[in-house]
Coordinates of C-alpha atoms in Angstrom, one line a residue:
M1 CA 0.0 0.0 0.0
K2 CA 1.1 3.5 -0.8
Y3 CA 0.9 6.4 1.7
I4 CA 1.0 10.2 1.7
I5 CA 2.3 12.3 4.5
G6 CA 1.1 15.7 5.7
L7 CA 3.6 17.7 7.7
D8 CA 2.2 20.7 9.7
I9 CA 4.7 23.0 11.3
G10 CA 2.7 24.9 13.9
T11 CA 3.4 27.6 16.5
T12 CA 3.6 25.2 19.5
S13 CA 4.3 21.9 17.8
T14 CA 5.0 20.0 14.5
K15 CA 2.6 17.2 13.5
T16 CA 3.2 14.5 11.0
V17 CA 0.2 12.5 9.8
V18 CA 0.5 9.5 7.6
F19 CA -2.7 9.0 5.4
N20 CA -3.9 6.5 2.9
R21 CA -5.3 8.0 -0.3
N22 CA -8.8 8.1 1.2
G23 CA -7.9 10.3 4.1
H24 CA -7.8 7.7 6.8
V25 CA -5.0 8.2 9.3
L26 CA -2.5 5.3 9.6
S27 CA -0.3 7.0 12.2
E28 CA 0.6 10.4 13.5
H29 CA 3.1 12.0 15.9
E30 CA 3.4 15.5 17.4
E31 CA 6.6 17.1 18.7
G32 CA 6.3 20.2 20.8
Y33 CA 8.8 23.1 21.3
D34 CA 9.1 26.1 23.6
L35 CA 7.9 29.6 23.1
L36 CA 10.6 31.9 24.5
H37 CA 10.0 35.3 26.1
S38 CA 13.4 36.9 26.4
A39 CA 11.8 40.3 27.0
P40 CA 8.3 41.7 27.7
D41 CA 6.1 41.4 24.5
Y42 CA 8.6 39.1 22.8
A43 CA 7.5 35.7 21.5
E44 CA 10.4 33.8 19.9
Q45 CA 11.4 30.3 19.1
D46 CA 14.6 28.4 18.2
G47 CA 14.6 27.7 14.5
D48 CA 16.9 24.8 14.8
A49 CA 14.8 23.2 17.5
I50 CA 11.8 23.4 15.2
N51 CA 13.8 21.8 12.4
R52 CA 14.8 18.9 14.7
A53 CA 11.2 18.6 15.9
A54 CA 9.9 18.4 12.3
M55 CA 12.4 15.6 11.5
D56 CA 11.6 13.8 14.8
S57 CA 7.9 13.9 14.1
V58 CA 8.3 12.4 10.7
R59 CA 10.6 9.6 12.0
S60 CA 8.3 8.8 14.9
A61 CA 5.1 8.7 12.7
M62 CA 6.9 6.4 10.2
D63 CA 8.0 4.1 13.1
K64 CA 4.6 4.1 14.8
G65 CA 2.9 3.0 11.5
S66 CA 5.7 0.6 10.5
I67 CA 5.8 2.6 7.2
K68 CA 8.5 1.7 4.7
K69 CA 10.2 4.6 3.0
E70 CA 9.5 3.1 -0.5
D71 CA 5.8 3.1 0.2
V72 CA 5.7 6.9 0.7
I73 CA 4.4 8.7 -2.4
G74 CA 5.3 12.2 -1.1
V75 CA 5.1 14.7 1.6
G76 CA 2.9 17.9 1.7
L77 CA 3.7 20.8 3.8
S78 CA 1.7 23.2 6.0
S79 CA 2.9 25.8 8.4
A80 CA 1.7 28.6 10.7
M81 CA 1.9 32.1 9.3
H82 CA 3.7 35.4 10.2
S83 CA 7.0 34.0 11.5
L84 CA 10.3 35.8 10.7
L85 CA 13.9 34.8 10.9
C86 CA 17.1 36.5 9.8
V87 CA 19.6 34.2 8.1
D88 CA 23.2 34.6 6.8
E89 CA 24.6 33.7 3.4
Q90 CA 25.0 30.0 4.5
G91 CA 21.3 29.9 5.4
Q92 CA 22.1 29.8 9.2
A93 CA 19.7 31.5 11.5
I94 CA 21.2 34.6 13.1
S95 CA 18.0 35.5 14.9
P96 CA 15.3 33.6 16.7
S97 CA 12.1 32.8 14.9
I98 CA 9.8 35.6 15.8
T99 CA 6.2 34.3 16.0
W100 CA 2.8 35.9 15.2
A101 CA 2.2 36.4 18.9
D102 CA 5.2 38.8 19.3
R103 CA 4.0 42.3 20.3
R104 CA 7.2 44.4 20.1
S105 CA 6.1 46.2 16.9
V106 CA 2.9 47.7 18.3
K107 CA 4.1 51.3 17.6
E108 CA 5.2 50.3 14.1
S109 CA 1.8 48.9 13.4
E110 CA 0.1 52.0 14.6
Y111 CA 2.4 54.1 12.4
L112 CA 1.3 52.0 9.4
K113 CA -2.4 52.4 10.2
E114 CA -2.0 56.2 10.5
N115 CA 0.3 56.8 7.5
H116 CA 0.2 53.8 5.1
S117 CA -3.3 52.3 5.5
T118 CA -3.6 51.5 1.8
T119 CA -0.9 48.8 2.3
Y120 CA -3.6 46.6 3.6
L121 CA -5.7 47.0 0.4
R122 CA -2.7 45.8 -1.7
T123 CA -1.5 43.0 0.6
G124 CA -4.6 41.8 2.4
T125 CA -2.6 41.5 5.6
P126 CA -4.0 43.6 8.5
L127 CA -1.7 46.2 9.9
H128 CA -0.9 44.4 13.2
P129 CA 2.2 43.4 15.2
M130 CA 1.7 39.8 14.0
S131 CA 2.8 40.9 10.5
P132 CA 6.5 40.4 9.4
L133 CA 6.2 43.8 7.8
S134 CA 5.7 45.4 11.2
K135 CA 8.5 43.3 12.7
L136 CA 11.0 44.3 10.0
I137 CA 10.1 48.0 10.5
W138 CA 10.8 47.5 14.2
M139 CA 14.1 45.9 13.4
K140 CA 15.1 48.8 11.1
N141 CA 14.0 51.4 13.7
H142 CA 15.8 49.7 16.5
H143 CA 19.0 48.9 14.6
Y144 CA 18.5 45.2 15.3
E145 CA 21.9 43.6 14.6
P146 CA 20.6 40.4 12.9
Y147 CA 18.5 42.6 10.6
Q148 CA 21.5 44.6 9.6
M149 CA 23.6 41.5 8.9
A150 CA 20.9 39.4 7.2
H151 CA 21.3 37.8 3.8
K152 CA 17.6 36.8 3.7
Y153 CA 14.4 37.4 5.8
I154 CA 12.3 34.2 5.8
S155 CA 9.6 32.2 7.6
I156 CA 10.2 29.1 9.7
K157 CA 8.9 27.0 6.9
E158 CA 11.4 28.5 4.5
Y159 CA 14.1 27.9 7.0
V160 CA 13.3 24.2 7.4
L161 CA 13.1 23.7 3.6
Y162 CA 16.4 25.4 3.0
K163 CA 18.0 23.1 5.6
W164 CA 16.6 20.1 3.8
F165 CA 16.9 21.2 0.1
G166 CA 19.2 24.2 0.0
E167 CA 16.5 26.2 -1.8
F168 CA 15.0 29.5 -0.7
V169 CA 11.3 29.2 -1.9
V170 CA 8.0 30.3 -0.4
D171 CA 4.5 29.4 -1.3
Y172 CA 1.8 32.0 -2.2
S173 CA -0.1 31.9 1.2
V174 CA 3.0 32.2 3.4
A175 CA 4.3 35.0 1.2
A176 CA 0.9 36.8 1.3
S177 CA 0.8 36.6 5.1
S178 CA 4.1 38.6 5.3
G179 CA 2.3 41.9 4.6
M180 CA 4.8 42.5 1.7
Y181 CA 3.0 40.6 -1.1
D182 CA 0.5 42.2 -3.5
I183 CA -2.4 39.7 -3.7
H184 CA -3.8 41.4 -6.8
K185 CA -0.5 41.3 -8.8
Q186 CA 0.8 38.0 -7.2
D187 CA 4.2 39.6 -6.6
W188 CA 6.2 41.3 -3.9
D189 CA 4.9 44.8 -3.1
E190 CA 7.7 47.3 -3.7
T191 CA 6.1 50.0 -1.4
S192 CA 6.1 47.5 1.5
L193 CA 9.7 46.5 0.8
K194 CA 10.8 50.1 1.0
L195 CA 9.0 50.6 4.3
A196 CA 10.8 47.5 5.6
G197 CA 14.1 48.7 4.3
I198 CA 14.8 45.5 2.3
S199 CA 15.0 44.4 -1.4
R200 CA 13.2 41.6 -3.2
D201 CA 16.4 39.6 -3.5
Q202 CA 16.5 39.3 0.3
L203 CA 13.3 37.4 0.1
S204 CA 12.6 33.9 -1.2
K205 CA 11.3 33.0 -4.7
V206 CA 7.5 32.8 -4.7
V207 CA 6.2 29.4 -6.0
P208 CA 2.8 27.8 -6.4
A209 CA 1.4 25.4 -3.8
T210 CA 2.1 22.5 -6.1
H211 CA 5.9 23.3 -6.3
E212 CA 7.9 20.1 -6.0
M213 CA 11.2 19.7 -4.2
K214 CA 13.5 16.7 -4.6
G215 CA 17.0 15.8 -3.4
L216 CA 16.4 15.7 0.3
S217 CA 19.7 16.1 2.1
K218 CA 21.5 13.0 3.3
E219 CA 21.2 14.1 6.9
A220 CA 17.5 14.8 6.8
S221 CA 16.8 11.7 4.7
E222 CA 18.5 9.3 7.1
Y223 CA 17.1 11.1 10.2
M224 CA 13.5 10.9 9.0
G225 CA 13.7 7.5 7.4
L226 CA 12.7 8.7 4.0
A227 CA 14.3 8.1 0.6
S228 CA 16.3 11.1 -0.7
S229 CA 14.2 11.0 -3.8
T230 CA 10.9 11.4 -1.9
P231 CA 9.1 14.4 -3.4
F232 CA 8.1 17.2 -1.1
I233 CA 5.3 19.6 -2.2
I234 CA 5.5 23.1 -0.6
G235 CA 1.7 23.4 0.0
G236 CA 0.7 26.5 1.9
S237 CA -0.1 28.0 5.3
D238 CA -2.3 26.1 7.8
G239 CA -5.4 28.3 7.2
P240 CA -6.2 27.5 3.5
L241 CA -5.0 24.0 3.9
A242 CA -7.3 23.5 6.9
N243 CA -10.2 24.6 4.7
L244 CA -9.1 22.3 2.0
G245 CA -8.6 19.4 4.4
I246 CA -12.0 19.8 5.9
G247 CA -13.9 20.3 2.6
A248 CA -14.9 23.9 3.1
I249 CA -14.1 24.9 -0.5
K250 CA -17.3 26.2 -2.2
P251 CA -19.0 29.6 -1.6
G252 CA -21.0 29.4 1.6
E253 CA -18.9 26.7 3.1
T254 CA -17.1 28.1 6.2
A255 CA -14.3 26.5 8.2
V256 CA -14.0 27.2 12.0
T257 CA -10.7 26.1 13.6
I258 CA -10.1 26.6 17.3
G259 CA -6.9 25.4 18.9
T260 CA -4.9 27.6 21.2
S261 CA -6.1 30.5 19.1
G262 CA -8.9 30.3 16.5
A263 CA -10.0 31.4 13.0
I264 CA -13.0 31.4 10.7
R265 CA -12.2 31.3 6.9
Q266 CA -13.7 30.9 3.4
F267 CA -12.2 30.4 0.0
T268 CA -13.0 33.2 -2.5
S269 CA -12.4 33.6 -6.3
A270 CA -11.2 37.2 -5.9
P271 CA -9.4 39.3 -3.3
A272 CA -11.8 40.4 -0.6
V273 CA -10.6 43.6 1.1
D274 CA -12.1 47.0 1.9
E275 CA -11.3 50.2 3.8
K276 CA -12.7 48.9 7.1
Q277 CA -9.8 46.3 7.2
G278 CA -11.8 43.8 9.4
V279 CA -10.5 40.6 7.9
F280 CA -7.4 39.1 6.2
C281 CA -7.2 37.9 2.6
Y282 CA -4.2 35.8 1.4
S283 CA -3.4 34.2 -1.9
F284 CA -3.5 30.4 -2.0
T285 CA -3.2 29.7 -5.8
E286 CA -3.2 32.1 -8.8
D287 CA -7.0 32.1 -8.8
L288 CA -8.0 31.2 -5.2
W289 CA -7.8 33.3 -2.1
I290 CA -8.5 32.6 1.6
T291 CA -10.4 35.3 3.5
G292 CA -11.4 35.4 7.2
G293 CA -10.2 36.4 10.6
P294 CA -8.2 35.0 13.4
T295 CA -8.8 35.4 17.2
N296 CA -5.9 35.3 19.6
N297 CA -8.1 33.6 22.2
G298 CA -9.4 30.2 21.6
G299 CA -8.5 27.2 23.7
I300 CA -6.2 29.5 25.7
V301 CA -9.3 30.7 27.5
L302 CA -10.1 27.3 28.8
N303 CA -6.4 26.8 29.7
W304 CA -6.6 30.0 31.7
L305 CA -9.8 28.9 33.5
K306 CA -8.3 25.5 34.1
D307 CA -5.3 27.1 35.8
L308 CA -7.5 29.6 37.7
F309 CA -9.8 27.0 39.2
S310 CA -7.1 24.4 40.0
H311 CA -5.2 24.5 43.2
E312 CA -2.1 22.9 44.7
G313 CA -2.5 19.1 44.6
Y314 CA -5.5 19.2 42.4
S315 CA -5.8 20.1 38.7
L316 CA -9.0 20.2 36.8
S317 CA -9.2 18.4 33.5
F318 CA -10.7 19.8 30.3
E319 CA -13.4 17.1 30.6
Q320 CA -14.3 18.4 34.0
L321 CA -14.5 22.0 32.7
N322 CA -16.9 20.7 30.0
Q323 CA -19.0 19.0 32.7
M324 CA -19.1 22.2 34.7
A325 CA -20.2 24.3 31.7
A326 CA -22.9 21.7 30.8
R327 CA -24.6 22.3 34.1
V328 CA -25.4 25.9 33.2
S329 CA -28.2 27.1 30.9
T330 CA -27.6 28.6 27.5
G331 CA -26.4 32.2 27.9
S332 CA -24.7 31.5 31.3
D333 CA -27.6 33.1 33.2
G334 CA -26.8 36.6 31.8
L335 CA -23.0 36.4 32.1
L336 CA -20.9 37.5 29.1
F337 CA -17.2 37.2 28.6
L338 CA -15.0 39.3 26.3
P339 CA -12.3 36.7 25.6
Y340 CA -9.4 39.1 24.9
L341 CA -6.9 37.7 27.3
N342 CA -4.0 38.3 24.8
G343 CA -5.2 41.4 22.9
E344 CA -7.2 40.6 19.8
R345 CA -6.8 40.4 16.1
A346 CA -10.1 40.3 14.1
P347 CA -12.3 42.2 13.9
F348 CA -10.6 45.0 16.0
W349 CA -6.9 44.4 15.4
D350 CA -6.1 45.8 18.8
A351 CA -3.1 44.3 20.5
S352 CA -4.0 46.2 23.7
A353 CA -7.5 44.7 24.0
K354 CA -8.4 43.3 27.4
A355 CA -10.7 40.5 28.6
N356 CA -13.8 41.2 30.8
F357 CA -16.7 39.4 32.5
I358 CA -19.8 41.5 32.1
G359 CA -22.9 40.9 34.2
L360 CA -21.2 39.0 37.1
R361 CA -23.5 38.5 40.1
S362 CA -23.2 36.8 43.5
T363 CA -25.4 34.0 42.1
H364 CA -22.8 33.1 39.5
G365 CA -20.3 30.3 40.2
K366 CA -17.2 28.9 38.6
E367 CA -19.4 26.8 36.2
H368 CA -21.0 30.0 34.9
M369 CA -17.6 31.6 34.3
V370 CA -16.4 28.4 32.4
R371 CA -19.5 28.4 30.2
A372 CA -19.3 32.1 29.6
G373 CA -15.7 31.7 28.6
M374 CA -16.6 29.0 26.0
E375 CA -19.5 31.1 24.7
G376 CA -17.3 34.2 24.5
V377 CA -14.9 32.4 22.2
I378 CA -17.7 31.4 19.9
F379 CA -19.2 34.9 20.0
S380 CA -15.8 36.2 18.9
I381 CA -15.8 33.9 15.9
Y382 CA -19.4 34.9 15.1
H383 CA -18.3 38.6 15.3
I384 CA -15.7 37.9 12.6
A385 CA -18.3 36.0 10.6
H386 CA -20.4 39.2 10.4
E387 CA -17.4 41.0 8.9
L388 CA -17.3 38.3 6.2
E389 CA -21.0 38.7 5.6
R390 CA -20.5 42.4 5.1
L391 CA -18.1 41.6 2.3
G392 CA -20.7 39.3 0.6
H393 CA -19.8 35.9 2.1
S394 CA -22.7 33.8 3.4
H395 CA -22.3 31.0 6.0
D396 CA -24.5 28.2 4.7
S397 CA -22.7 25.3 6.4
L398 CA -19.9 25.1 9.0
Y399 CA -17.0 22.7 9.2
A400 CA -15.2 22.4 12.5
S401 CA -11.6 21.4 13.1
G402 CA -9.0 21.8 15.9
G403 CA -9.0 20.7 19.5
F404 CA -12.4 22.3 20.2
A405 CA -14.1 19.9 17.8
R406 CA -13.5 17.1 20.4
S407 CA -15.9 18.9 22.7
A408 CA -19.6 18.0 22.0
L409 CA -20.7 21.0 24.1
W410 CA -18.4 23.5 22.4
T411 CA -19.4 22.4 18.9
Q412 CA -23.1 22.5 19.9
M413 CA -22.5 26.1 21.0
L414 CA -21.1 26.8 17.5
A415 CA -24.2 25.3 15.8
D416 CA -26.5 27.2 18.2
V417 CA -24.9 30.6 17.9
F418 CA -24.8 30.5 14.1
G419 CA -28.1 28.6 13.7
K420 CA -26.3 26.3 11.2
H421 CA -25.3 22.7 10.9
V422 CA -21.8 21.9 11.9
H423 CA -19.9 19.1 10.1
I424 CA -17.1 17.4 12.0
P425 CA -14.4 15.2 10.4
K426 CA -13.0 12.0 12.0
S427 CA -9.5 13.4 12.0
H428 CA -8.8 16.8 13.5
Q429 CA -5.6 17.2 11.5
S430 CA -7.3 19.1 8.6
S431 CA -4.2 21.2 7.7
A432 CA -2.1 18.0 7.4
W433 CA -4.7 16.4 5.2
G434 CA -5.0 19.5 3.1
A435 CA -1.2 19.5 2.7
A436 CA -1.2 15.8 1.8
W437 CA -4.0 16.3 -0.8
T438 CA -2.1 19.2 -2.4
A439 CA 0.8 16.8 -2.7
L440 CA -1.4 14.1 -4.3
Y441 CA -2.7 16.7 -6.8
S442 CA 0.8 18.0 -7.6
L443 CA 2.0 14.4 -8.2
G444 CA -0.9 13.6 -10.5
E445 CA -2.5 11.1 -8.2
V446 CA -5.9 13.0 -8.0
P447 CA -7.7 15.1 -10.6
S448 CA -8.2 18.4 -8.7
L449 CA -7.9 20.1 -5.3
H450 CA -11.7 20.2 -5.1
S451 CA -12.0 16.5 -5.5
I452 CA -10.9 16.1 -1.9
K453 CA -14.6 16.3 -0.9
T454 CA -15.1 12.6 -1.6
S455 CA -12.0 11.7 0.5
I456 CA -12.7 13.3 3.9
P457 CA -13.9 10.8 6.5
M458 CA -16.6 12.6 8.4
S459 CA -17.7 11.9 12.0
E460 CA -21.0 13.6 12.5
T461 CA -23.2 16.6 11.8
I462 CA -24.5 18.7 14.6
E463 CA -27.9 20.3 14.3
P464 CA -28.6 23.7 15.8
N465 CA -31.2 24.2 18.6
K466 CA -33.5 26.9 17.5
E467 CA -34.5 28.0 21.0
H468 CA -30.8 28.3 22.0
H469 CA -30.1 30.2 18.8
Q470 CA -32.7 32.8 19.7
T471 CA -31.1 33.2 23.2
Y472 CA -27.7 33.6 21.6
Q473 CA -28.9 36.1 19.1
Q474 CA -30.1 38.3 22.0
M475 CA -26.8 37.8 23.9
F476 CA -24.8 38.7 20.8
Q477 CA -26.5 42.0 20.3
V478 CA -25.1 43.0 23.7
Y479 CA -21.7 41.3 23.1
K480 CA -20.9 43.1 19.9
E481 CA -21.4 46.5 21.5
L482 CA -19.3 45.9 24.6
Y483 CA -15.7 46.3 23.4
P484 CA -16.4 49.6 21.4
S485 CA -18.1 50.9 24.5
L486 CA -15.3 50.0 26.9
M487 CA -12.3 50.7 24.6
N488 CA -11.5 54.1 25.9
Q489 CA -11.7 53.1 29.6
L490 CA -9.5 50.0 28.9
K491 CA -6.9 52.2 27.2
Q492 CA -6.9 54.5 30.3
L493 CA -6.3 51.4 32.5
Q494 CA -3.5 50.4 30.2
S495 CA -1.8 53.8 30.6
I496 CA -2.1 53.6 34.4

């Protein structure tokens, strides 16, 4: 039997999933790595540690499934967006990998919003500290030594690929998420490059998602247990590949992914941007774009509540949190939670946003706070959905992926808030399957990207509760007005 591998290089871990051609998982392995905070607002990682983790994950997945290297058709790649490394002429990292969560370039982002707001209309990347464009301007302004010495400025995915193949290449969607790529012309944006103080030859060559790499280095080949001739397909970023891997491809089909953070996305046949700048829009292929919005605060809200309500010698499990929330009625008895624990991206793009419980009374207990936390994350996703609707995108059916899809309660909340059916796949590794399918398509094993719809093993479909939907509609009318109403007071608290 022949197998295809999906390799997903994420912010907190790298996952390797071995699939058969029908999308059934044969084996998988995940290798984690640290997020480093060398200074306030910094969020960095060791690029070489991520490279080792990627190789470890492939080797372990191969071993777990007793997969022979000659039975591997190819490897498709996915990665998180917005990372940035400086490398020298030998391709060695001379800086840490700066992640999307890094906040050091808040002032630079504000400068872009005030003076170069049209940059977003060309690039589709919101003007926010997550963007490599903002990071590079910070490096330039602060005379960051690795920036001054760099031969190239690349993402973590590009770094790993250079280590394995000696080739500086970047796919459309990772390039688009840099904030320096014109999604209308499908080329680097010269105005953005000037703002960053760099030239196009200091960036990688942009290639399509189907770009094939061969000649895996001897070290990587032996370490991973793959043949050096194994074709690697560059794929894309985790967002569009998650949509592809879950089957949310046609107009009206919306993917919702919630892991540590979260996102809601749709494919579109043309760039979707406007002056309000509420959502992102990134290229995926020459004629397909992904649009939507990310939230900083997904599963991290439950992690926070778990830590908050645990105590020395006793730690709550996520299952116990779900059980607590299930004891509370829809709407948490009038308690709302603004889930902005780590600032927020869409739809406000405010790195200084703060979380709040609204409507807290003495009759509320821990279980109300847990349920309100879960509902607040879904309201945040729903808020972004309204921005997509404003741009002409309907939400006819929802597809759920990520860790939250393992929670029957949380996915029911999603169905009830939207009032739509929610489709859940058997495997939650949708980005990996999207990457693997892109590889199959590139290698001529399947007829099209869209044909993946017949090869996604699905678990169940959740129906919305109409009564709960009505309650949530009333709650959301209050929710969406809260942050604009509180914003000035929260900024005053920040200054204090």
